[in-house]
Amino acid sequence: MKITIHGDYTINLNRLAFVNCQLVRENDGFTLVDTGMAGSAQGIVDAAKQLEMPIRRILLTHAHIDHVGSLDALHALIPDAEVAISARDARFLTGDKSLDPDEPHDQLRGGYILCSTKPTQLLKIGDMIGSLEVVASPGHTPGHVSFFDHRDKTLYAGDAYTTKAGISTAGTLKLLFPFTAMATWHKPTGLHSAESLVALRPNRLAVGHGKVLENPVEAMKSAIEDAKRLLGKMYDTTKTS
Ligand SMILES: [Zn+2]
């Protein structure tokens, strides 16, 4: 697990050079954002130990396998930590892959696995979990959420943005790192989310894949322009319907 510290509160944990999760420093301990692939649990717990604070809660941006893959193993190691995910993506953890009538009936993509760990909290948009506000960012998955730290304006965006092989929104295929785009459920929804996230004007962007970006607003805007060009008409049709 490669540990990098960004500012006062953000610790990025990177495994195998392509999957991140983050420890966020709070007064009572760490909030963990995402759990990485299977096999990451001990490394995450060891990182927190090394930094001498307990992990108090586990927040999940979405239910893909490379973000919830170590949830059950972590829950076994730190059973007292709270576990929170959006109500929408919590359904995937139980094997329910149905879409709601009001959702775009696009194909779900990416890996989903069953998790036996039951969330202790189902997140609603606008909830505050410590210093982090739950922000809607659907598109990559139907219930994808991001977390915005109001103390230093760090945005934990999961797979709503990717910074590996250059910054992109969830729907934009990067030849050197195509996996986030390939795993994206509904690209126009993801693009709307990318726009609402940049409107928060974050000072720092931490994501599931790729490095932590400082002062990311201009880069996020250019990723949105790239995505709009690629989605072209599809985006305009969705916006007006
Ligand atoms: Zn994903």
PDB file of C-alpha atoms in Angstrom, residues 13-236:
ATOM      1  CA  LEU A  13      -3.717   4.700  -0.187  1.00  0.00           C
ATOM      2  CA  ASN A  14      -2.725   3.243  -3.545  1.00  0.00           C
ATOM      3  CA  ARG A  15      -2.462  -0.444  -4.320  1.00  0.00           C
ATOM      4  CA  LEU A  16      -0.869  -2.052  -7.378  1.00  0.00           C
ATOM      5  CA  ALA A  17      -0.510   1.415  -8.899  1.00  0.00           C
ATOM      6  CA  PHE A  18      -4.116   1.628 -10.047  1.00  0.00           C
ATOM      7  CA  VAL A  19      -6.661   1.446  -7.213  1.00  0.00           C
ATOM      8  CA  ASN A  20      -6.983   4.077  -4.480  1.00  0.00           C
ATOM      9  CA  CYS A  21      -8.874   4.454  -1.310  1.00  0.00           C
ATOM     10  CA  GLN A  22      -8.491   7.358   1.117  1.00  0.00           C
ATOM     11  CA  LEU A  23      -8.219   7.877   4.838  1.00  0.00           C
ATOM     12  CA  VAL A  24      -9.709  11.197   5.933  1.00  0.00           C
ATOM     13  CA  ARG A  25      -8.490  12.569   9.238  1.00  0.00           C
ATOM     14  CA  GLU A  26     -11.257  13.568  11.673  1.00  0.00           C
ATOM     15  CA  ASN A  27     -11.051  14.537  15.348  1.00  0.00           C
ATOM     16  CA  ASP A  28     -12.088  11.076  16.530  1.00  0.00           C
ATOM     17  CA  GLY A  29     -10.087   8.997  14.028  1.00  0.00           C
ATOM     18  CA  PHE A  30     -10.182   8.166  10.328  1.00  0.00           C
ATOM     19  CA  THR A  31     -13.031   7.983   7.881  1.00  0.00           C
ATOM     20  CA  LEU A  32     -12.109   5.535   5.125  1.00  0.00           C
ATOM     21  CA  VAL A  33     -13.444   6.302   1.643  1.00  0.00           C
ATOM     22  CA  ASP A  34     -13.789   2.998  -0.269  1.00  0.00           C
ATOM     23  CA  THR A  35     -12.053  -0.290   0.520  1.00  0.00           C
ATOM     24  CA  GLY A  36     -10.201  -1.283  -2.642  1.00  0.00           C
ATOM     25  CA  MET A  37     -10.136  -4.698  -4.232  1.00  0.00           C
ATOM     26  CA  ALA A  38     -10.113  -7.960  -2.302  1.00  0.00           C
ATOM     27  CA  GLY A  39      -6.857  -8.310  -0.403  1.00  0.00           C
ATOM     28  CA  SER A  40      -6.570  -4.648   0.656  1.00  0.00           C
ATOM     29  CA  ALA A  41      -7.990  -4.890   4.200  1.00  0.00           C
ATOM     30  CA  GLN A  42      -4.845  -5.624   6.181  1.00  0.00           C
ATOM     31  CA  GLY A  43      -2.875  -2.976   4.284  1.00  0.00           C
ATOM     32  CA  ILE A  44      -5.533  -0.357   5.058  1.00  0.00           C
ATOM     33  CA  VAL A  45      -5.643  -1.242   8.763  1.00  0.00           C
ATOM     34  CA  ASP A  46      -1.825  -1.234   8.901  1.00  0.00           C
ATOM     35  CA  ALA A  47      -1.719   2.204   7.261  1.00  0.00           C
ATOM     36  CA  ALA A  48      -4.117   3.608   9.876  1.00  0.00           C
ATOM     37  CA  LYS A  49      -2.021   2.009  12.643  1.00  0.00           C
ATOM     38  CA  GLN A  50       1.119   3.542  11.218  1.00  0.00           C
ATOM     39  CA  LEU A  51      -0.612   6.945  11.327  1.00  0.00           C
ATOM     40  CA  GLU A  52      -1.756   6.187  14.868  1.00  0.00           C
ATOM     41  CA  MET A  53      -5.493   6.710  14.530  1.00  0.00           C
ATOM     42  CA  PRO A  54      -8.350   4.185  14.466  1.00  0.00           C
ATOM     43  CA  ILE A  55     -10.707   3.839  11.490  1.00  0.00           C
ATOM     44  CA  ARG A  56     -14.098   4.957  12.821  1.00  0.00           C
ATOM     45  CA  ARG A  57     -16.186   4.686   9.676  1.00  0.00           C
ATOM     46  CA  ILE A  58     -16.155   3.297   6.147  1.00  0.00           C
ATOM     47  CA  LEU A  59     -17.871   5.292   3.418  1.00  0.00           C
ATOM     48  CA  LEU A  60     -18.417   3.778  -0.020  1.00  0.00           C
ATOM     49  CA  THR A  61     -18.731   5.889  -3.160  1.00  0.00           C
ATOM     50  CA  HIS A  62     -20.318   3.019  -5.073  1.00  0.00           C
ATOM     51  CA  ALA A  63     -20.738  -0.747  -5.133  1.00  0.00           C
ATOM     52  CA  HIS A  64     -18.163  -1.784  -7.747  1.00  0.00           C
ATOM     53  CA  ILE A  65     -15.853  -4.671  -6.874  1.00  0.00           C
ATOM     54  CA  ASP A  66     -12.688  -2.550  -6.789  1.00  0.00           C
ATOM     55  CA  HIS A  67     -14.305  -0.234  -4.193  1.00  0.00           C
ATOM     56  CA  VAL A  68     -16.169  -2.729  -1.966  1.00  0.00           C
ATOM     57  CA  GLY A  69     -13.884  -5.738  -2.568  1.00  0.00           C
ATOM     58  CA  SER A  70     -12.326  -5.583   0.894  1.00  0.00           C
ATOM     59  CA  LEU A  71     -15.469  -4.510   2.776  1.00  0.00           C
ATOM     60  CA  ASP A  72     -16.201  -7.885   4.404  1.00  0.00           C
ATOM     61  CA  ALA A  73     -12.549  -8.462   5.329  1.00  0.00           C
ATOM     62  CA  LEU A  74     -12.303  -4.947   6.799  1.00  0.00           C
ATOM     63  CA  HIS A  75     -15.534  -5.400   8.730  1.00  0.00           C
ATOM     64  CA  ALA A  76     -14.022  -8.562  10.246  1.00  0.00           C
ATOM     65  CA  LEU A  77     -10.881  -6.641  11.274  1.00  0.00           C
ATOM     66  CA  ILE A  78     -12.658  -3.499  12.543  1.00  0.00           C
ATOM     67  CA  PRO A  79     -16.220  -4.608  13.371  1.00  0.00           C
ATOM     68  CA  ASP A  80     -16.996  -1.431  15.334  1.00  0.00           C
ATOM     69  CA  ALA A  81     -16.456   0.882  12.346  1.00  0.00           C
ATOM     70  CA  GLU A  82     -19.664   2.228  10.849  1.00  0.00           C
ATOM     71  CA  VAL A  83     -20.371   1.341   7.219  1.00  0.00           C
ATOM     72  CA  ALA A  84     -22.263   3.723   4.940  1.00  0.00           C
ATOM     73  CA  ILE A  85     -23.262   3.655   1.268  1.00  0.00           C
ATOM     74  CA  SER A  86     -26.080   5.272  -0.698  1.00  0.00           C
ATOM     75  CA  ALA A  87     -29.397   3.478  -0.353  1.00  0.00           C
ATOM     76  CA  ARG A  88     -29.427   2.999  -4.124  1.00  0.00           C
ATOM     77  CA  ASP A  89     -26.051   1.268  -4.427  1.00  0.00           C
ATOM     78  CA  ALA A  90     -26.621  -0.703  -1.195  1.00  0.00           C
ATOM     79  CA  ARG A  91     -29.053  -2.824  -3.214  1.00  0.00           C
ATOM     80  CA  PHE A  92     -26.172  -4.107  -5.338  1.00  0.00           C
ATOM     81  CA  LEU A  93     -24.420  -5.470  -2.244  1.00  0.00           C
ATOM     82  CA  THR A  94     -27.374  -7.818  -1.739  1.00  0.00           C
ATOM     83  CA  GLY A  95     -27.386  -8.970  -5.363  1.00  0.00           C
ATOM     84  CA  ASP A  96     -30.337  -6.811  -6.489  1.00  0.00           C
ATOM     85  CA  LYS A  97     -29.342  -5.561  -9.936  1.00  0.00           C
ATOM     86  CA  SER A  98     -32.752  -4.220 -10.940  1.00  0.00           C
ATOM     87  CA  LEU A  99     -33.191  -0.714 -12.325  1.00  0.00           C
ATOM     88  CA  ASP A 100     -35.966   1.580 -11.154  1.00  0.00           C
ATOM     89  CA  PRO A 101     -38.668   2.710 -13.618  1.00  0.00           C
ATOM     90  CA  ASP A 102     -37.455   6.322 -13.534  1.00  0.00           C
ATOM     91  CA  GLU A 103     -33.820   5.400 -14.228  1.00  0.00           C
ATOM     92  CA  PRO A 104     -32.293   5.197 -17.718  1.00  0.00           C
ATOM     93  CA  HIS A 105     -32.552   1.561 -18.772  1.00  0.00           C
ATOM     94  CA  ASP A 106     -28.950   1.303 -19.818  1.00  0.00           C
ATOM     95  CA  GLN A 107     -26.931  -1.801 -19.141  1.00  0.00           C
ATOM     96  CA  LEU A 108     -25.181  -1.999 -15.782  1.00  0.00           C
ATOM     97  CA  ARG A 109     -21.467  -2.382 -16.351  1.00  0.00           C
ATOM     98  CA  GLY A 110     -18.492  -3.222 -14.184  1.00  0.00           C
ATOM     99  CA  GLY A 111     -18.172  -5.871 -11.500  1.00  0.00           C
ATOM    100  CA  TYR A 112     -20.682  -6.145  -8.657  1.00  0.00           C
ATOM    101  CA  ILE A 113     -20.238  -8.606  -5.800  1.00  0.00           C
ATOM    102  CA  LEU A 114     -22.303  -9.782  -2.878  1.00  0.00           C
ATOM    103  CA  CYS A 115     -21.200  -8.423   0.480  1.00  0.00           C
ATOM    104  CA  SER A 116     -22.357  -9.918   3.756  1.00  0.00           C
ATOM    105  CA  THR A 117     -21.543  -6.731   5.704  1.00  0.00           C
ATOM    106  CA  LYS A 118     -24.720  -4.781   6.379  1.00  0.00           C
ATOM    107  CA  PRO A 119     -24.401  -0.996   6.123  1.00  0.00           C
ATOM    108  CA  THR A 120     -25.051   0.737   9.435  1.00  0.00           C
ATOM    109  CA  GLN A 121     -26.260   3.819   7.557  1.00  0.00           C
ATOM    110  CA  LEU A 122     -27.834   4.406   4.155  1.00  0.00           C
ATOM    111  CA  LEU A 123     -26.606   7.744   2.865  1.00  0.00           C
ATOM    112  CA  LYS A 124     -28.879  10.487   1.633  1.00  0.00           C
ATOM    113  CA  ILE A 125     -27.711  13.420  -0.445  1.00  0.00           C
ATOM    114  CA  GLY A 126     -26.814  16.304   1.860  1.00  0.00           C
ATOM    115  CA  ASP A 127     -26.003  14.084   4.870  1.00  0.00           C
ATOM    116  CA  MET A 128     -22.937  15.164   6.833  1.00  0.00           C
ATOM    117  CA  ILE A 129     -20.678  12.329   7.959  1.00  0.00           C
ATOM    118  CA  GLY A 130     -18.148  14.073  10.172  1.00  0.00           C
ATOM    119  CA  SER A 131     -16.733  16.833   7.969  1.00  0.00           C
ATOM    120  CA  LEU A 132     -17.863  15.194   4.734  1.00  0.00           C
ATOM    121  CA  GLU A 133     -21.025  16.147   2.871  1.00  0.00           C
ATOM    122  CA  VAL A 134     -22.652  13.465   0.719  1.00  0.00           C
ATOM    123  CA  VAL A 135     -22.942  14.806  -2.825  1.00  0.00           C
ATOM    124  CA  ALA A 136     -24.924  13.161  -5.636  1.00  0.00           C
ATOM    125  CA  SER A 137     -22.801  11.896  -8.529  1.00  0.00           C
ATOM    126  CA  PRO A 138     -24.785   9.165 -10.307  1.00  0.00           C
ATOM    127  CA  GLY A 139     -23.891   7.884 -13.747  1.00  0.00           C
ATOM    128  CA  HIS A 140     -20.919   5.609 -13.221  1.00  0.00           C
ATOM    129  CA  THR A 141     -23.379   3.580 -11.113  1.00  0.00           C
ATOM    130  CA  PRO A 142     -26.998   4.586 -10.362  1.00  0.00           C
ATOM    131  CA  GLY A 143     -26.254   5.473  -6.738  1.00  0.00           C
ATOM    132  CA  HIS A 144     -22.678   6.742  -6.960  1.00  0.00           C
ATOM    133  CA  VAL A 145     -21.993   9.477  -4.402  1.00  0.00           C
ATOM    134  CA  SER A 146     -19.015  11.726  -3.714  1.00  0.00           C
ATOM    135  CA  PHE A 147     -17.870  13.276  -0.442  1.00  0.00           C
ATOM    136  CA  PHE A 148     -16.954  16.929  -0.054  1.00  0.00           C
ATOM    137  CA  ASP A 149     -14.828  18.029   2.868  1.00  0.00           C
ATOM    138  CA  HIS A 150     -15.884  21.544   3.820  1.00  0.00           C
ATOM    139  CA  ARG A 151     -12.743  22.155   5.898  1.00  0.00           C
ATOM    140  CA  ASP A 152     -10.336  22.271   2.965  1.00  0.00           C
ATOM    141  CA  LYS A 153     -12.633  21.712  -0.036  1.00  0.00           C
ATOM    142  CA  THR A 154     -11.245  18.288  -0.878  1.00  0.00           C
ATOM    143  CA  LEU A 155     -13.591  16.297  -3.105  1.00  0.00           C
ATOM    144  CA  TYR A 156     -13.540  12.511  -2.820  1.00  0.00           C
ATOM    145  CA  ALA A 157     -15.084  11.618  -6.156  1.00  0.00           C
ATOM    146  CA  GLY A 158     -14.712   7.831  -6.426  1.00  0.00           C
ATOM    147  CA  ASP A 159     -15.090   7.013 -10.112  1.00  0.00           C
ATOM    148  CA  ALA A 160     -17.060  10.149 -11.060  1.00  0.00           C
ATOM    149  CA  TYR A 161     -13.664  11.364 -12.277  1.00  0.00           C
ATOM    150  CA  THR A 162     -10.519   9.407 -13.082  1.00  0.00           C
ATOM    151  CA  THR A 163      -7.064  10.990 -13.109  1.00  0.00           C
ATOM    152  CA  LYS A 164      -5.144   7.962 -14.355  1.00  0.00           C
ATOM    153  CA  ALA A 165      -3.818   8.436 -17.892  1.00  0.00           C
ATOM    154  CA  GLY A 166      -5.017  12.065 -17.747  1.00  0.00           C
ATOM    155  CA  ILE A 167      -8.184  13.404 -16.134  1.00  0.00           C
ATOM    156  CA  SER A 168     -11.529  12.218 -17.471  1.00  0.00           C
ATOM    157  CA  THR A 169     -15.157  12.068 -16.417  1.00  0.00           C
ATOM    158  CA  ALA A 170     -16.676   8.637 -15.757  1.00  0.00           C
ATOM    159  CA  GLY A 171     -17.833   8.145 -19.313  1.00  0.00           C
ATOM    160  CA  THR A 172     -14.758   9.090 -21.308  1.00  0.00           C
ATOM    161  CA  LEU A 173     -12.682   6.208 -22.599  1.00  0.00           C
ATOM    162  CA  LYS A 174      -8.940   6.656 -22.114  1.00  0.00           C
ATOM    163  CA  LEU A 175      -6.955   4.168 -24.156  1.00  0.00           C
ATOM    164  CA  LEU A 176      -4.277   3.850 -21.476  1.00  0.00           C
ATOM    165  CA  PHE A 177      -6.840   3.356 -18.714  1.00  0.00           C
ATOM    166  CA  PRO A 178     -10.224   2.411 -20.209  1.00  0.00           C
ATOM    167  CA  PHE A 179     -11.639   0.568 -17.193  1.00  0.00           C
ATOM    168  CA  THR A 180     -13.620   3.364 -15.525  1.00  0.00           C
ATOM    169  CA  ALA A 181     -15.362   4.256 -18.781  1.00  0.00           C
ATOM    170  CA  MET A 182     -16.000   0.593 -19.600  1.00  0.00           C
ATOM    171  CA  ALA A 183     -17.601   0.130 -16.178  1.00  0.00           C
ATOM    172  CA  THR A 184     -19.853   3.214 -16.487  1.00  0.00           C
ATOM    173  CA  TRP A 185     -23.584   2.634 -16.514  1.00  0.00           C
ATOM    174  CA  HIS A 186     -25.006   5.853 -18.071  1.00  0.00           C
ATOM    175  CA  LYS A 187     -22.580   8.355 -19.542  1.00  0.00           C
ATOM    176  CA  PRO A 188     -24.899  11.391 -19.922  1.00  0.00           C
ATOM    177  CA  THR A 189     -25.899  11.090 -16.259  1.00  0.00           C
ATOM    178  CA  GLY A 190     -22.220  10.844 -15.363  1.00  0.00           C
ATOM    179  CA  LEU A 191     -21.510  13.992 -17.340  1.00  0.00           C
ATOM    180  CA  HIS A 192     -24.243  15.925 -15.509  1.00  0.00           C
ATOM    181  CA  SER A 193     -22.683  14.748 -12.260  1.00  0.00           C
ATOM    182  CA  ALA A 194     -19.214  15.831 -13.378  1.00  0.00           C
ATOM    183  CA  GLU A 195     -20.658  19.301 -13.984  1.00  0.00           C
ATOM    184  CA  SER A 196     -22.299  19.523 -10.582  1.00  0.00           C
ATOM    185  CA  LEU A 197     -19.083  18.380  -8.903  1.00  0.00           C
ATOM    186  CA  VAL A 198     -16.938  21.058 -10.563  1.00  0.00           C
ATOM    187  CA  ALA A 199     -19.507  23.625  -9.411  1.00  0.00           C
ATOM    188  CA  LEU A 200     -18.352  22.881  -5.854  1.00  0.00           C
ATOM    189  CA  ARG A 201     -15.002  24.415  -6.881  1.00  0.00           C
ATOM    190  CA  PRO A 202     -12.881  21.877  -5.000  1.00  0.00           C
ATOM    191  CA  ASN A 203      -9.307  22.694  -4.001  1.00  0.00           C
ATOM    192  CA  ARG A 204      -8.267  19.057  -4.194  1.00  0.00           C
ATOM    193  CA  LEU A 205      -9.588  16.004  -6.047  1.00  0.00           C
ATOM    194  CA  ALA A 206      -9.049  12.455  -4.770  1.00  0.00           C
ATOM    195  CA  VAL A 207     -10.410   9.609  -6.906  1.00  0.00           C
ATOM    196  CA  GLY A 208     -10.530   5.830  -7.228  1.00  0.00           C
ATOM    197  CA  HIS A 209      -7.987   5.608 -10.002  1.00  0.00           C
ATOM    198  CA  GLY A 210      -5.079   7.983 -10.515  1.00  0.00           C
ATOM    199  CA  LYS A 211      -3.222  10.557  -8.485  1.00  0.00           C
ATOM    200  CA  VAL A 212      -4.601  13.237  -6.155  1.00  0.00           C
ATOM    201  CA  LEU A 213      -4.908  16.570  -7.988  1.00  0.00           C
ATOM    202  CA  GLU A 214      -4.392  19.972  -6.353  1.00  0.00           C
ATOM    203  CA  ASN A 215      -6.387  22.942  -7.744  1.00  0.00           C
ATOM    204  CA  PRO A 216      -8.299  20.603 -10.080  1.00  0.00           C
ATOM    205  CA  VAL A 217     -11.068  22.920 -11.329  1.00  0.00           C
ATOM    206  CA  GLU A 218      -9.563  23.804 -14.718  1.00  0.00           C
ATOM    207  CA  ALA A 219      -8.602  20.160 -15.362  1.00  0.00           C
ATOM    208  CA  MET A 220     -12.123  19.027 -14.411  1.00  0.00           C
ATOM    209  CA  LYS A 221     -13.635  21.595 -16.773  1.00  0.00           C
ATOM    210  CA  SER A 222     -11.474  20.404 -19.640  1.00  0.00           C
ATOM    211  CA  ALA A 223     -12.447  16.783 -18.899  1.00  0.00           C
ATOM    212  CA  ILE A 224     -16.098  17.872 -19.124  1.00  0.00           C
ATOM    213  CA  GLU A 225     -15.455  19.520 -22.501  1.00  0.00           C
ATOM    214  CA  ASP A 226     -13.781  16.301 -23.736  1.00  0.00           C
ATOM    215  CA  ALA A 227     -16.747  14.255 -22.559  1.00  0.00           C
ATOM    216  CA  LYS A 228     -19.246  16.600 -24.217  1.00  0.00           C
ATOM    217  CA  ARG A 229     -17.397  16.362 -27.507  1.00  0.00           C
ATOM    218  CA  LEU A 230     -17.376  12.585 -27.328  1.00  0.00           C
ATOM    219  CA  LEU A 231     -20.978  12.217 -26.276  1.00  0.00           C
ATOM    220  CA  GLY A 232     -22.093  14.850 -28.763  1.00  0.00           C
ATOM    221  CA  LYS A 233     -25.731  14.608 -29.628  1.00  0.00           C
ATOM    222  CA  MET A 234     -26.459  11.955 -27.037  1.00  0.00           C
ATOM    223  CA  TYR A 235     -25.730  14.518 -24.311  1.00  0.00           C
ATOM    224  CA  ASP A 236     -27.973  17.223 -25.824  1.00  0.00           C
TER     225      ASP A 236
END
